[in-house]
JSON list of N, CA and C in Angstrom, two decimals:
[
{"chain": "A", "resi": 1, "resn": "PRO", "atom": "N", "xyz": [6.02, -1.48, -13.44]},
{"chain": "A", "resi": 1, "resn": "PRO", "atom": "CA", "xyz": [4.99, -1.58, -12.27]},
{"chain": "A", "resi": 1, "resn": "PRO", "atom": "C", "xyz": [4.79, -1.32, -11.49]},
{"chain": "A", "resi": 2, "resn": "VAL", "atom": "N", "xyz": [3.38, -0.90, -11.01]},
{"chain": "A", "resi": 2, "resn": "VAL", "atom": "CA", "xyz": [2.98, -0.01, -9.51]},
{"chain": "A", "resi": 2, "resn": "VAL", "atom": "C", "xyz": [2.63, -1.09, -8.33]},
{"chain": "A", "resi": 3, "resn": "VAL", "atom": "N", "xyz": [2.87, -0.50, -7.37]},
{"chain": "A", "resi": 3, "resn": "VAL", "atom": "CA", "xyz": [2.06, -1.48, -5.96]},
{"chain": "A", "resi": 3, "resn": "VAL", "atom": "C", "xyz": [1.67, -0.33, -4.97]},
{"chain": "A", "resi": 4, "resn": "LEU", "atom": "N", "xyz": [0.30, -0.79, -5.02]},
{"chain": "A", "resi": 4, "resn": "LEU", "atom": "CA", "xyz": [-0.32, 0.11, -4.02]},
{"chain": "A", "resi": 4, "resn": "LEU", "atom": "C", "xyz": [-0.65, -0.45, -2.91]},
{"chain": "A", "resi": 5, "resn": "GLU", "atom": "N", "xyz": [-0.07, -0.01, -1.31]},
{"chain": "A", "resi": 5, "resn": "GLU", "atom": "CA", "xyz": [0.00, -0.63, -0.51]},
{"chain": "A", "resi": 5, "resn": "GLU", "atom": "C", "xyz": [-0.85, 0.30, 0.14]},
{"chain": "A", "resi": 6, "resn": "PHE", "atom": "N", "xyz": [-2.03, -0.23, 0.55]},
{"chain": "A", "resi": 6, "resn": "PHE", "atom": "CA", "xyz": [-2.99, 0.44, 1.45]},
{"chain": "A", "resi": 6, "resn": "PHE", "atom": "C", "xyz": [-3.16, 0.31, 3.05]},
{"chain": "A", "resi": 7, "resn": "TYR", "atom": "N", "xyz": [-2.79, 1.21, 3.98]},
{"chain": "A", "resi": 7, "resn": "TYR", "atom": "CA", "xyz": [-2.78, 1.31, 5.34]},
{"chain": "A", "resi": 7, "resn": "TYR", "atom": "C", "xyz": [-2.94, 2.05, 6.17]},
{"chain": "A", "resi": 8, "resn": "SER", "atom": "N", "xyz": [-3.07, 2.17, 7.31]},
{"chain": "A", "resi": 8, "resn": "SER", "atom": "CA", "xyz": [-3.23, 2.77, 8.08]},
{"chain": "A", "resi": 8, "resn": "SER", "atom": "C", "xyz": [-2.63, 2.87, 9.07]},
{"chain": "A", "resi": 9, "resn": "ASP", "atom": "N", "xyz": [-1.99, 4.64, 9.51]},
{"chain": "A", "resi": 9, "resn": "ASP", "atom": "CA", "xyz": [-1.17, 4.95, 11.18]},
{"chain": "A", "resi": 9, "resn": "ASP", "atom": "C", "xyz": [-1.02, 4.01, 11.79]},
{"chain": "A", "resi": 10, "resn": "ASP", "atom": "N", "xyz": [-2.53, 3.77, 11.95]},
{"chain": "A", "resi": 10, "resn": "ASP", "atom": "CA", "xyz": [-2.69, 2.90, 13.77]},
{"chain": "A", "resi": 10, "resn": "ASP", "atom": "C", "xyz": [-2.98, 1.54, 13.47]},
{"chain": "A", "resi": 11, "resn": "CYS", "atom": "N", "xyz": [-2.71, 1.02, 12.50]},
{"chain": "A", "resi": 11, "resn": "CYS", "atom": "CA", "xyz": [-2.63, -0.63, 12.26]},
{"chain": "A", "resi": 11, "resn": "CYS", "atom": "C", "xyz": [-1.65, -1.36, 12.36]},
{"chain": "A", "resi": 12, "resn": "PRO", "atom": "N", "xyz": [-1.34, -1.75, 12.99]},
{"chain": "A", "resi": 12, "resn": "PRO", "atom": "CA", "xyz": [-0.30, -2.78, 13.79]},
{"chain": "A", "resi": 12, "resn": "PRO", "atom": "C", "xyz": [0.53, -3.77, 12.31]},
{"chain": "A", "resi": 13, "resn": "ARG", "atom": "N", "xyz": [-0.85, -4.23, 11.64]},
{"chain": "A", "resi": 13, "resn": "ARG", "atom": "CA", "xyz": [-0.36, -5.06, 10.40]},
{"chain": "A", "resi": 13, "resn": "ARG", "atom": "C", "xyz": [0.13, -4.37, 9.24]},
{"chain": "A", "resi": 14, "resn": "CYS", "atom": "N", "xyz": [-0.10, -3.12, 9.47]},
{"chain": "A", "resi": 14, "resn": "CYS", "atom": "CA", "xyz": [0.41, -2.65, 8.37]},
{"chain": "A", "resi": 14, "resn": "CYS", "atom": "C", "xyz": [1.86, -2.30, 8.53]},
{"chain": "A", "resi": 15, "resn": "ARG", "atom": "N", "xyz": [1.98, -1.83, 9.86]},
{"chain": "A", "resi": 15, "resn": "ARG", "atom": "CA", "xyz": [3.28, -1.77, 10.66]},
{"chain": "A", "resi": 15, "resn": "ARG", "atom": "C", "xyz": [4.48, -2.58, 10.05]},
{"chain": "A", "resi": 16, "resn": "GLU", "atom": "N", "xyz": [3.75, -3.65, 10.69]},
{"chain": "A", "resi": 16, "resn": "GLU", "atom": "CA", "xyz": [4.75, -5.12, 10.07]},
{"chain": "A", "resi": 16, "resn": "GLU", "atom": "C", "xyz": [4.88, -5.14, 8.72]},
{"chain": "A", "resi": 17, "resn": "ALA", "atom": "N", "xyz": [3.75, -4.92, 8.12]},
{"chain": "A", "resi": 17, "resn": "ALA", "atom": "CA", "xyz": [3.99, -5.22, 7.05]},
{"chain": "A", "resi": 17, "resn": "ALA", "atom": "C", "xyz": [5.33, -4.37, 5.98]},
{"chain": "A", "resi": 18, "resn": "ALA", "atom": "N", "xyz": [4.86, -2.97, 6.18]},
{"chain": "A", "resi": 18, "resn": "ALA", "atom": "CA", "xyz": [6.05, -1.86, 5.80]},
{"chain": "A", "resi": 18, "resn": "ALA", "atom": "C", "xyz": [7.41, -2.56, 6.17]},
{"chain": "A", "resi": 19, "resn": "ARG", "atom": "N", "xyz": [7.35, -2.87, 7.38]},
{"chain": "A", "resi": 19, "resn": "ARG", "atom": "CA", "xyz": [8.58, -3.00, 7.84]},
{"chain": "A", "resi": 19, "resn": "ARG", "atom": "C", "xyz": [9.12, -4.12, 7.05]},
{"chain": "A", "resi": 20, "resn": "ARG", "atom": "N", "xyz": [8.82, -5.14, 6.43]},
{"chain": "A", "resi": 20, "resn": "ARG", "atom": "CA", "xyz": [9.05, -6.52, 6.89]},
{"chain": "A", "resi": 20, "resn": "ARG", "atom": "C", "xyz": [9.21, -5.96, 4.68]},
{"chain": "A", "resi": 21, "resn": "LEU", "atom": "N", "xyz": [8.83, -5.32, 4.48]},
{"chain": "A", "resi": 21, "resn": "LEU", "atom": "CA", "xyz": [8.57, -5.07, 3.11]},
{"chain": "A", "resi": 21, "resn": "LEU", "atom": "C", "xyz": [9.92, -4.00, 1.95]},
{"chain": "A", "resi": 22, "resn": "TYR", "atom": "N", "xyz": [10.02, -3.01, 3.55]},
{"chain": "A", "resi": 22, "resn": "TYR", "atom": "CA", "xyz": [11.27, -2.04, 3.11]},
{"chain": "A", "resi": 22, "resn": "TYR", "atom": "C", "xyz": [12.26, -2.62, 2.04]},
{"chain": "A", "resi": 23, "resn": "ASP", "atom": "N", "xyz": [12.80, -3.96, 2.56]},
{"chain": "A", "resi": 23, "resn": "ASP", "atom": "CA", "xyz": [14.38, -4.36, 2.06]},
{"chain": "A", "resi": 23, "resn": "ASP", "atom": "C", "xyz": [13.79, -4.63, 0.20]},
{"chain": "A", "resi": 24, "resn": "VAL", "atom": "N", "xyz": [12.45, -5.17, 0.11]},
{"chain": "A", "resi": 24, "resn": "VAL", "atom": "CA", "xyz": [11.96, -5.47, -1.32]},
{"chain": "A", "resi": 24, "resn": "VAL", "atom": "C", "xyz": [11.88, -3.93, -1.73]},
{"chain": "A", "resi": 25, "resn": "GLU", "atom": "N", "xyz": [11.05, -3.04, -1.17]},
{"chain": "A", "resi": 25, "resn": "GLU", "atom": "CA", "xyz": [11.20, -2.02, -1.73]},
{"chain": "A", "resi": 25, "resn": "GLU", "atom": "C", "xyz": [12.24, -1.33, -2.45]},
{"chain": "A", "resi": 26, "resn": "VAL", "atom": "N", "xyz": [13.01, -1.18, -1.39]},
{"chain": "A", "resi": 26, "resn": "VAL", "atom": "CA", "xyz": [14.35, -0.43, -2.08]},
{"chain": "A", "resi": 26, "resn": "VAL", "atom": "C", "xyz": [15.27, -1.50, -2.96]},
{"chain": "A", "resi": 27, "resn": "ALA", "atom": "N", "xyz": [15.28, -2.94, -2.89]},
{"chain": "A", "resi": 27, "resn": "ALA", "atom": "CA", "xyz": [16.32, -3.33, -4.09]},
{"chain": "A", "resi": 27, "resn": "ALA", "atom": "C", "xyz": [15.15, -3.10, -4.88]},
{"chain": "A", "resi": 28, "resn": "HIS", "atom": "N", "xyz": [13.86, -3.08, -4.99]},
{"chain": "A", "resi": 28, "resn": "HIS", "atom": "CA", "xyz": [13.66, -2.37, -6.63]},
{"chain": "A", "resi": 28, "resn": "HIS", "atom": "C", "xyz": [13.30, -1.24, -6.76]},
{"chain": "A", "resi": 29, "resn": "ALA", "atom": "N", "xyz": [13.73, -0.35, -5.94]},
{"chain": "A", "resi": 29, "resn": "ALA", "atom": "CA", "xyz": [13.43, 1.35, -6.61]},
{"chain": "A", "resi": 29, "resn": "ALA", "atom": "C", "xyz": [13.89, 1.21, -7.91]},
{"chain": "A", "resi": 30, "resn": "GLY", "atom": "N", "xyz": [13.11, 2.30, -8.88]},
{"chain": "A", "resi": 30, "resn": "GLY", "atom": "CA", "xyz": [13.68, 2.45, -10.15]},
{"chain": "A", "resi": 30, "resn": "GLY", "atom": "C", "xyz": [13.03, 1.20, -10.86]},
{"chain": "A", "resi": 31, "resn": "ASP", "atom": "N", "xyz": [12.58, 0.56, -10.72]},
{"chain": "A", "resi": 31, "resn": "ASP", "atom": "CA", "xyz": [12.35, -0.86, -11.42]},
{"chain": "A", "resi": 31, "resn": "ASP", "atom": "C", "xyz": [10.55, -0.61, -10.87]},
{"chain": "A", "resi": 32, "resn": "VAL", "atom": "N", "xyz": [10.04, -0.37, -9.68]},
{"chain": "A", "resi": 32, "resn": "VAL", "atom": "CA", "xyz": [8.67, -0.05, -9.64]},
{"chain": "A", "resi": 32, "resn": "VAL", "atom": "C", "xyz": [8.27, 0.48, -8.61]},
{"chain": "A", "resi": 33, "resn": "ASP", "atom": "N", "xyz": [6.90, 1.50, -8.88]},
{"chain": "A", "resi": 33, "resn": "ASP", "atom": "CA", "xyz": [6.84, 2.33, -8.36]},
{"chain": "A", "resi": 33, "resn": "ASP", "atom": "C", "xyz": [6.13, 1.93, -7.14]},
{"chain": "A", "resi": 34, "resn": "TRP", "atom": "N", "xyz": [6.18, 1.87, -5.78]},
{"chain": "A", "resi": 34, "resn": "TRP", "atom": "CA", "xyz": [5.93, 1.95, -4.58]},
{"chain": "A", "resi": 34, "resn": "TRP", "atom": "C", "xyz": [4.67, 3.02, -4.14]},
{"chain": "A", "resi": 35, "resn": "VAL", "atom": "N", "xyz": [3.30, 3.14, -4.29]},
{"chain": "A", "resi": 35, "resn": "VAL", "atom": "CA", "xyz": [2.21, 4.06, -3.78]},
{"chain": "A", "resi": 35, "resn": "VAL", "atom": "C", "xyz": [2.06, 3.50, -2.70]},
{"chain": "A", "resi": 36, "resn": "MET", "atom": "N", "xyz": [1.96, 4.11, -1.42]},
{"chain": "A", "resi": 36, "resn": "MET", "atom": "CA", "xyz": [1.69, 4.37, -0.04]},
{"chain": "A", "resi": 36, "resn": "MET", "atom": "C", "xyz": [0.03, 5.37, -0.18]},
{"chain": "A", "resi": 37, "resn": "VAL", "atom": "N", "xyz": [-0.55, 4.43, -0.04]},
{"chain": "A", "resi": 37, "resn": "VAL", "atom": "CA", "xyz": [-2.10, 4.90, -0.17]},
{"chain": "A", "resi": 37, "resn": "VAL", "atom": "C", "xyz": [-2.70, 5.03, 1.23]},
{"chain": "A", "resi": 38, "resn": "ASP", "atom": "N", "xyz": [-3.15, 6.05, 2.41]},
{"chain": "A", "resi": 38, "resn": "ASP", "atom": "CA", "xyz": [-3.42, 5.61, 3.15]},
{"chain": "A", "resi": 38, "resn": "ASP", "atom": "C", "xyz": [-5.12, 5.62, 3.37]},
{"chain": "A", "resi": 39, "resn": "THR", "atom": "N", "xyz": [-5.59, 5.36, 4.23]},
{"chain": "A", "resi": 39, "resn": "THR", "atom": "CA", "xyz": [-7.00, 4.20, 3.85]},
{"chain": "A", "resi": 39, "resn": "THR", "atom": "C", "xyz": [-8.23, 5.80, 4.98]},
{"chain": "A", "resi": 40, "resn": "GLN", "atom": "N", "xyz": [-7.15, 6.26, 5.43]},
{"chain": "A", "resi": 40, "resn": "GLN", "atom": "CA", "xyz": [-7.55, 7.42, 6.10]},
{"chain": "A", "resi": 40, "resn": "GLN", "atom": "C", "xyz": [-7.78, 8.57, 6.02]},
{"chain": "A", "resi": 41, "resn": "ASN", "atom": "N", "xyz": [-7.28, 8.78, 4.53]},
{"chain": "A", "resi": 41, "resn": "ASN", "atom": "CA", "xyz": [-7.24, 10.32, 4.17]},
{"chain": "A", "resi": 41, "resn": "ASN", "atom": "C", "xyz": [-8.57, 9.70, 3.09]},
{"chain": "A", "resi": 42, "resn": "GLU", "atom": "N", "xyz": [-9.85, 10.57, 3.03]},
{"chain": "A", "resi": 42, "resn": "GLU", "atom": "CA", "xyz": [-11.30, 10.44, 2.53]},
{"chain": "A", "resi": 42, "resn": "GLU", "atom": "C", "xyz": [-10.84, 10.52, 1.27]},
{"chain": "A", "resi": 43, "resn": "ALA", "atom": "N", "xyz": [-9.52, 11.71, 1.09]},
{"chain": "A", "resi": 43, "resn": "ALA", "atom": "CA", "xyz": [-9.30, 11.84, -0.47]},
{"chain": "A", "resi": 43, "resn": "ALA", "atom": "C", "xyz": [-8.58, 10.21, -1.50]},
{"chain": "A", "resi": 44, "resn": "ASN", "atom": "N", "xyz": [-8.63, 9.57, -0.78]},
{"chain": "A", "resi": 44, "resn": "ASN", "atom": "CA", "xyz": [-8.18, 8.30, -0.94]},
{"chain": "A", "resi": 44, "resn": "ASN", "atom": "C", "xyz": [-9.47, 7.12, -1.32]},
{"chain": "A", "resi": 45, "resn": "ARG", "atom": "N", "xyz": [-11.09, 7.45, -0.57]},
{"chain": "A", "resi": 45, "resn": "ARG", "atom": "CA", "xyz": [-11.78, 6.41, -0.28]},
{"chain": "A", "resi": 45, "resn": "ARG", "atom": "C", "xyz": [-12.21, 5.84, -2.01]},
{"chain": "A", "resi": 46, "resn": "PRO", "atom": "N", "xyz": [-12.16, 6.80, -3.37]},
{"chain": "A", "resi": 46, "resn": "PRO", "atom": "CA", "xyz": [-12.64, 6.20, -4.06]},
{"chain": "A", "resi": 46, "resn": "PRO", "atom": "C", "xyz": [-11.59, 5.47, -4.73]},
{"chain": "A", "resi": 47, "resn": "LEU", "atom": "N", "xyz": [-10.48, 5.73, -4.69]},
{"chain": "A", "resi": 47, "resn": "LEU", "atom": "CA", "xyz": [-9.66, 4.12, -4.84]},
{"chain": "A", "resi": 47, "resn": "LEU", "atom": "C", "xyz": [-9.92, 3.30, -4.94]},
{"chain": "A", "resi": 48, "resn": "TRP", "atom": "N", "xyz": [-9.56, 3.13, -3.16]},
{"chain": "A", "resi": 48, "resn": "TRP", "atom": "CA", "xyz": [-9.63, 1.74, -2.50]},
{"chain": "A", "resi": 48, "resn": "TRP", "atom": "C", "xyz": [-11.22, 1.02, -2.94]},
{"chain": "A", "resi": 49, "resn": "GLU", "atom": "N", "xyz": [-11.94, 2.11, -2.31]},
{"chain": "A", "resi": 49, "resn": "GLU", "atom": "CA", "xyz": [-13.43, 1.15, -3.14]},
{"chain": "A", "resi": 49, "resn": "GLU", "atom": "C", "xyz": [-13.35, 1.05, -4.41]},
{"chain": "A", "resi": 50, "resn": "LYS", "atom": "N", "xyz": [-13.07, 1.28, -5.38]},
{"chain": "A", "resi": 50, "resn": "LYS", "atom": "CA", "xyz": [-13.13, 0.85, -6.65]},
{"chain": "A", "resi": 50, "resn": "LYS", "atom": "C", "xyz": [-11.98, -0.99, -6.62]},
{"chain": "A", "resi": 51, "resn": "LEU", "atom": "N", "xyz": [-11.49, -0.20, -6.18]},
{"chain": "A", "resi": 51, "resn": "LEU", "atom": "CA", "xyz": [-10.20, -1.58, -6.03]},
{"chain": "A", "resi": 51, "resn": "LEU", "atom": "C", "xyz": [-10.79, -2.94, -5.42]},
{"chain": "A", "resi": 52, "resn": "GLY", "atom": "N", "xyz": [-11.65, -2.61, -4.36]},
{"chain": "A", "resi": 52, "resn": "GLY", "atom": "CA", "xyz": [-12.48, -4.17, -3.67]},
{"chain": "A", "resi": 52, "resn": "GLY", "atom": "C", "xyz": [-11.69, -3.40, -2.16]},
{"chain": "A", "resi": 53, "resn": "VAL", "atom": "N", "xyz": [-10.88, -2.90, -1.35]},
{"chain": "A", "resi": 53, "resn": "VAL", "atom": "CA", "xyz": [-10.04, -2.75, -0.25]},
{"chain": "A", "resi": 53, "resn": "VAL", "atom": "C", "xyz": [-10.91, -2.82, 1.14]},
{"chain": "A", "resi": 54, "resn": "ASP", "atom": "N", "xyz": [-10.78, -3.86, 1.18]},
{"chain": "A", "resi": 54, "resn": "ASP", "atom": "CA", "xyz": [-11.81, -4.32, 2.47]},
{"chain": "A", "resi": 54, "resn": "ASP", "atom": "C", "xyz": [-10.96, -4.38, 3.94]},
{"chain": "A", "resi": 55, "resn": "GLU", "atom": "N", "xyz": [-9.93, -5.02, 3.55]},
{"chain": "A", "resi": 55, "resn": "GLU", "atom": "CA", "xyz": [-8.98, -4.77, 4.48]},
{"chain": "A", "resi": 55, "resn": "GLU", "atom": "C", "xyz": [-7.35, -4.50, 4.62]},
{"chain": "A", "resi": 56, "resn": "ILE", "atom": "N", "xyz": [-6.90, -4.09, 5.35]},
{"chain": "A", "resi": 56, "resn": "ILE", "atom": "CA", "xyz": [-5.39, -3.18, 5.17]},
{"chain": "A", "resi": 56, "resn": "ILE", "atom": "C", "xyz": [-4.35, -4.34, 6.08]},
{"chain": "A", "resi": 57, "resn": "PRO", "atom": "N", "xyz": [-3.49, -4.54, 5.85]},
{"chain": "A", "resi": 57, "resn": "PRO", "atom": "CA", "xyz": [-2.91, -3.61, 4.19]},
{"chain": "A", "resi": 57, "resn": "PRO", "atom": "C", "xyz": [-3.06, -4.40, 3.47]},
{"chain": "A", "resi": 58, "resn": "HIS", "atom": "N", "xyz": [-3.16, -3.78, 2.35]},
{"chain": "A", "resi": 58, "resn": "HIS", "atom": "CA", "xyz": [-4.17, -4.84, 1.19]},
{"chain": "A", "resi": 58, "resn": "HIS", "atom": "C", "xyz": [-3.01, -4.21, 0.08]},
{"chain": "A", "resi": 59, "resn": "PHE", "atom": "N", "xyz": [-2.46, -4.84, -0.39]},
{"chain": "A", "resi": 59, "resn": "PHE", "atom": "CA", "xyz": [-1.76, -5.08, -1.92]},
{"chain": "A", "resi": 59, "resn": "PHE", "atom": "C", "xyz": [-2.11, -4.90, -2.95]},
{"chain": "A", "resi": 60, "resn": "SER", "atom": "N", "xyz": [-1.99, -3.51, -4.32]},
{"chain": "A", "resi": 60, "resn": "SER", "atom": "CA", "xyz": [-2.70, -4.09, -5.38]},
{"chain": "A", "resi": 60, "resn": "SER", "atom": "C", "xyz": [-1.51, -3.71, -6.17]},
{"chain": "A", "resi": 61, "resn": "PHE", "atom": "N", "xyz": [-1.38, -4.31, -7.10]},
{"chain": "A", "resi": 61, "resn": "PHE", "atom": "CA", "xyz": [-0.51, -4.60, -7.90]},
{"chain": "A", "resi": 61, "resn": "PHE", "atom": "C", "xyz": [-0.54, -4.31, -9.71]},
{"chain": "A", "resi": 62, "resn": "LEU", "atom": "N", "xyz": [-0.20, -2.53, -10.10]},
{"chain": "A", "resi": 62, "resn": "LEU", "atom": "CA", "xyz": [-0.38, -2.59, -11.65]},
{"chain": "A", "resi": 62, "resn": "LEU", "atom": "C", "xyz": [0.33, -2.99, -12.63]},
{"chain": "A", "resi": 63, "resn": "ASP", "atom": "N", "xyz": [0.57, -3.17, -13.70]},
{"chain": "A", "resi": 63, "resn": "ASP", "atom": "CA", "xyz": [0.81, -3.00, -14.82]},
{"chain": "A", "resi": 63, "resn": "ASP", "atom": "C", "xyz": [1.05, -2.14, -15.74]}
]
């Protein structure tokens, strides 16, 4: 399984979510791939548009 975490460095809610979920990410290391997707990087735009990301933080779970 893969978790896509859409974020921006200047987003306070994103920083809070990352802080709160860090232990979950560590606990499932090796079982779940956690991919951080920076919405400020234009190269990522096709992905977040395809998945309908309209606010951040946003999490997509892929199996």
